[in-house]
C-alpha cells in the first residue's frame, strides 16, 4: 500500500466534502430548509470516488469500476431526493434535530459537519482501494460477488422508491400504509437496498488484507440505515398512523421475508 498516496487521496476527499457540504449549507440557508443535505449525501460519495480515480495510483480498472458503481447509485439517489422534496418544507427529522436553534454554527455542527465526516469515513474503502494494486486472482470472486450484491441493492432501492412514489401519487391512497410490492416483504426496501449497495462496494474494493481494516465503513452505514437516521427513525414518525401496527405485525422489519398473513 502506498501510504503517501493514500494520505493525498484521503486529504483531498475530505477537502472536496468540505466544499460540497459547505456549498449545500449556503444553499439551505438561502432557501430556508436544510433537508437539501439529503441530496448532497449521494453526491458527496460520487465526489470522493472521482477524487480516488484521479489521484489514486492503484489499479485503474477497479478505480473506474468503483466510480461507475458509486455514480449510478449516488446520482440516482440525489435525483430521487430532489423530486421527493420539491415544493415541500423542512423535513421533520431536521426540525427535531435542530430543536428550534437555526443559528449557523448549530446547523453546521449538527447537520453538515456530521454528514461530511460520516461520508468521509464510509467512503474509506474507496480511498484505500484507490492506492492498491490489481485485485489478486484469489479475490476476483469476491469482487464479482460485490458487484452482484450492489446490483441487488440498487434494484431494491430504486424499485422500492418507484413503487412508493406511484402509490402516493394515487389520491385514493392518501393516509393508507404502503404494503404492496417490495413493501410487502420488508418495511424498508430502500434502506435494505442501500445497505446491500455499500456492502457490495466494500467487497468490490477488497484487494489485500489492508482492505479488511475498512469493514467498519459498511458497518457504520448499516447502523445509520437501521438505527440512527433510517428505518428506526422513520418508524418513530409512522407509529401513530392508522394501520401501521397491523402492517408491522406481518411484514419483516429490514431483511426481506415472505409476508405473513393478515390478522383476522
Coordinates of C-alpha atoms in Angstrom, one line a residue:
X1 CA 0.0 0.0 0.0
X2 CA 1.3 3.5 -1.0
X3 CA 0.7 5.3 2.3
X4 CA 1.8 8.7 0.9
X5 CA -0.7 8.4 -2.0
X6 CA -3.4 7.3 0.4
X7 CA -2.7 10.4 2.5
X8 CA -3.2 12.6 -0.5
X9 CA -6.4 10.8 -1.6
X10 CA -7.8 10.9 1.9
X11 CA -7.0 14.6 2.4
X12 CA -8.4 15.6 -1.0
X13 CA -11.5 13.6 -0.3
X14 CA -12.0 15.4 3.0
X15 CA -11.4 18.8 1.2
X16 CA -13.9 18.1 -1.5
X17 CA -16.5 17.1 1.1
X18 CA -16.0 20.3 2.9
X19 CA -16.6 22.2 -0.3
X20 CA -19.7 20.1 -1.2
X21 CA -21.3 20.3 2.2
X22 CA -20.3 23.9 2.7
X23 CA -22.0 24.9 -0.5
X24 CA -25.0 22.8 0.4
X25 CA -25.2 24.7 3.8
X26 CA -25.2 28.0 1.9
X27 CA -28.0 26.8 -0.4
X28 CA -30.0 25.5 2.6
X29 CA -29.5 28.8 4.4
X30 CA -30.8 30.7 1.3
X31 CA -33.9 28.6 0.7
X32 CA -34.7 28.2 4.4
X33 CA -34.6 24.4 4.7
X34 CA -31.7 22.0 5.4
X35 CA -33.1 18.8 4.1
X36 CA -31.3 19.7 0.9
X37 CA -28.4 17.9 2.6
X38 CA -30.1 14.6 1.7
X39 CA -29.4 15.4 -2.0
X40 CA -25.8 16.0 -1.2
X41 CA -25.4 12.7 0.6
X42 CA -25.1 10.7 -2.7
X43 CA -23.2 13.5 -4.5
X44 CA -20.6 13.5 -1.7
X45 CA -19.7 9.9 -2.3
X46 CA -19.5 10.4 -6.1
X47 CA -17.1 13.3 -5.5
X48 CA -14.9 11.1 -3.3
X49 CA -14.9 8.3 -5.9
X50 CA -13.9 10.8 -8.5
X51 CA -11.0 12.0 -6.4
X52 CA -10.0 8.4 -5.9
X53 CA -9.9 7.8 -9.6
X54 CA -8.0 11.0 -10.4
X55 CA -5.4 10.9 -7.6
X56 CA -5.1 7.2 -6.8
X57 CA -2.2 5.3 -8.1
X58 CA -3.7 1.9 -7.7
X59 CA -5.4 -0.5 -10.1
X60 CA -7.1 1.7 -12.8
X61 CA -9.8 -0.9 -13.6
X62 CA -11.0 -1.0 -10.0
X63 CA -10.9 2.8 -9.6
X64 CA -13.1 3.2 -12.8
X65 CA -15.4 0.4 -11.7
X66 CA -16.0 1.8 -8.3
X67 CA -16.6 5.3 -9.6
X68 CA -19.1 3.9 -12.1
X69 CA -21.0 2.0 -9.4
X70 CA -21.0 4.9 -6.9
X71 CA -22.1 7.4 -9.6
X72 CA -25.0 5.3 -10.7
X73 CA -26.1 4.9 -7.0
X74 CA -25.3 8.4 -5.9
X75 CA -26.8 10.3 -8.8
X76 CA -30.0 8.3 -8.8
X77 CA -30.4 8.9 -5.1
X78 CA -29.7 12.6 -5.5
X79 CA -32.3 13.0 -8.2
X80 CA -34.8 11.0 -6.2
X81 CA -34.3 13.3 -3.2
X82 CA -34.7 16.4 -5.4
X83 CA -38.0 15.1 -6.7
X84 CA -39.2 13.9 -3.3
X85 CA -38.5 17.3 -1.6
X86 CA -39.7 19.6 -4.4
X87 CA -42.3 22.0 -3.1
X88 CA -42.1 20.8 0.5
X89 CA -40.9 22.4 3.6
X90 CA -38.3 21.3 6.1
X91 CA -38.1 17.6 6.9
X92 CA -39.4 16.9 10.5
X93 CA -36.2 15.0 11.2
X94 CA -34.1 18.1 10.9
X95 CA -36.6 20.3 12.8
X96 CA -36.4 17.8 15.7
X97 CA -32.6 17.5 15.4
X98 CA -32.1 21.3 15.5
X99 CA -34.7 21.9 18.2
X100 CA -35.5 25.4 17.1
X101 CA -31.9 26.6 17.0
X102 CA -31.2 27.5 13.4
X103 CA -28.1 29.5 14.1
X104 CA -25.3 28.9 11.5
X105 CA -22.9 27.3 14.0
X106 CA -25.5 25.0 15.4
X107 CA -26.8 23.9 12.0
X108 CA -23.3 23.3 10.7
X109 CA -22.3 21.3 13.7
X110 CA -25.4 19.2 14.0
X111 CA -26.1 18.5 10.3
X112 CA -23.4 19.3 7.8
X113 CA -20.2 18.5 9.7
X114 CA -21.7 15.2 10.9
X115 CA -22.7 14.2 7.4
X116 CA -19.4 15.3 5.9
X117 CA -17.5 13.3 8.5
X118 CA -19.8 10.3 8.0
X119 CA -19.3 10.4 4.2
X120 CA -15.6 10.5 4.6
X121 CA -15.5 7.5 6.9
X122 CA -18.0 5.4 5.0
X123 CA -16.0 6.1 1.8
X124 CA -12.7 4.8 3.2
X125 CA -13.0 1.6 1.2
X126 CA -12.9 3.7 -2.0
X127 CA -10.0 5.7 -0.7
X128 CA -7.9 2.7 0.3
X129 CA -8.8 0.7 -2.8
X130 CA -7.6 3.6 -5.0
X131 CA -4.0 3.1 -3.9
X132 CA -3.9 -0.7 -4.0
X133 CA -2.6 -2.9 -6.9
X134 CA -4.7 -5.2 -9.1
X135 CA -7.2 -7.5 -7.4
X136 CA -5.4 -10.9 -6.9
X137 CA -6.9 -13.8 -8.7
X138 CA -7.9 -15.4 -5.4
X139 CA -10.1 -12.3 -4.6
X140 CA -11.7 -11.8 -8.0
X141 CA -14.8 -13.9 -7.0
X142 CA -15.2 -11.5 -4.0
X143 CA -15.1 -8.6 -6.4
X144 CA -17.8 -10.2 -8.6
X145 CA -19.9 -11.0 -5.6
X146 CA -19.6 -7.4 -4.5
X147 CA -20.9 -6.2 -7.9
X148 CA -23.8 -8.7 -7.8
X149 CA -24.7 -7.5 -4.3
X150 CA -24.5 -3.9 -5.5
X151 CA -26.9 -4.7 -8.3
X152 CA -29.4 -6.3 -5.9
X153 CA -29.1 -3.3 -3.6
X154 CA -29.7 -0.7 -6.4
X155 CA -32.7 -2.7 -7.7
X156 CA -34.2 -2.9 -4.3
X157 CA -33.6 0.8 -3.6
X158 CA -34.8 2.1 -6.9
X159 CA -37.8 -0.2 -7.3
X160 CA -38.9 0.4 -3.7
X161 CA -38.7 4.2 -4.2
X162 CA -40.6 3.9 -7.6
X163 CA -43.3 1.8 -6.0
X164 CA -43.8 4.1 -3.1
X165 CA -43.9 7.2 -5.4
X166 CA -46.5 5.6 -7.6
X167 CA -48.6 4.6 -4.5
X168 CA -48.5 8.1 -3.1
X169 CA -49.4 9.6 -6.5
X170 CA -52.9 8.0 -6.3
X171 CA -55.2 10.2 -4.2
X172 CA -57.1 7.0 -3.2
X173 CA -54.1 6.0 -1.1
X174 CA -54.0 9.2 1.0
X175 CA -53.4 8.1 4.6
X176 CA -53.0 4.4 3.7
X177 CA -49.9 2.4 4.6
X178 CA -47.9 1.2 1.6
X179 CA -47.9 -2.6 1.8
X180 CA -47.5 -3.7 -1.8
X181 CA -44.7 -4.9 -4.0
X182 CA -41.3 -4.9 -2.2
X183 CA -43.0 -3.2 0.7
X184 CA -44.9 -6.4 1.5
X185 CA -41.6 -8.2 2.0
X186 CA -39.8 -5.6 4.1
X187 CA -40.9 -2.3 5.7
X188 CA -37.8 -0.6 4.4
X189 CA -36.8 -1.9 0.9
X190 CA -35.0 1.3 0.1
X191 CA -32.8 1.2 3.3
X192 CA -32.2 -2.5 2.8
X193 CA -31.1 -1.9 -0.7
X194 CA -28.8 0.9 0.4
X195 CA -27.1 -1.5 2.9
X196 CA -26.6 -4.0 0.1
X197 CA -25.0 -1.3 -2.1
X198 CA -22.4 -0.4 0.5
X199 CA -21.6 -4.0 1.5
X200 CA -21.3 -4.7 -2.2
X201 CA -18.9 -1.7 -2.8
X202 CA -16.8 -2.9 0.2
X203 CA -16.5 -6.4 -1.3
X204 CA -15.6 -5.0 -4.7
X205 CA -12.9 -2.8 -3.1
X206 CA -11.1 -5.6 -1.3
X207 CA -7.6 -6.1 -2.9
X208 CA -5.4 -7.0 0.1
X209 CA -5.5 -7.6 3.8
X210 CA -5.4 -3.8 4.4
X211 CA -8.9 -3.6 2.8
X212 CA -10.3 -5.7 5.7
X213 CA -9.5 -2.8 8.0
X214 CA -12.2 -0.7 6.3
X215 CA -15.0 -3.1 7.2
X216 CA -16.2 -0.6 9.8
X217 CA -17.3 1.7 7.0
X218 CA -20.2 -0.5 5.7
X219 CA -20.9 -1.4 9.4
X220 CA -21.4 2.3 10.2
X221 CA -23.5 2.8 7.1
X222 CA -25.7 -0.1 8.1
X223 CA -26.0 1.4 11.6
X224 CA -27.2 4.7 10.1
X225 CA -29.7 2.9 7.8
X226 CA -31.2 0.8 10.6
X227 CA -30.9 2.9 13.7
X228 CA -29.6 6.4 13.5
X229 CA -31.2 8.1 10.6
X230 CA -33.0 5.4 8.7
X231 CA -35.6 2.7 9.5
X232 CA -36.0 3.1 13.2
X233 CA -36.3 6.9 12.9
X234 CA -38.8 6.6 10.1
X235 CA -41.0 4.2 12.1
X236 CA -40.9 6.6 15.0
X237 CA -42.8 9.1 12.8
X238 CA -45.1 6.5 11.4
X239 CA -46.1 4.6 14.6
X240 CA -49.4 6.6 15.2
X241 CA -50.6 6.2 11.6
X242 CA -53.7 4.1 11.2
X243 CA -52.9 0.5 10.1
X244 CA -49.2 0.7 10.9
X245 CA -49.3 -1.7 13.8
X246 CA -51.1 -4.3 11.7
X247 CA -48.6 -3.8 8.9
X248 CA -45.7 -4.1 11.3
X249 CA -47.1 -7.4 12.7
X250 CA -47.0 -9.1 9.3
X251 CA -44.0 -7.5 7.5
X252 CA -40.3 -8.0 8.1
X253 CA -38.6 -5.0 9.6
X254 CA -35.5 -4.8 7.4
X255 CA -34.3 -8.0 5.7
X256 CA -36.9 -9.2 3.1
X257 CA -39.0 -12.1 4.2
X258 CA -42.2 -13.6 2.8
X259 CA -45.2 -11.6 4.2
X260 CA -47.2 -13.1 7.0
X261 CA -51.0 -13.5 6.7
X262 CA -53.1 -10.5 7.6
X263 CA -54.5 -10.5 11.1
X264 CA -58.2 -11.6 11.2

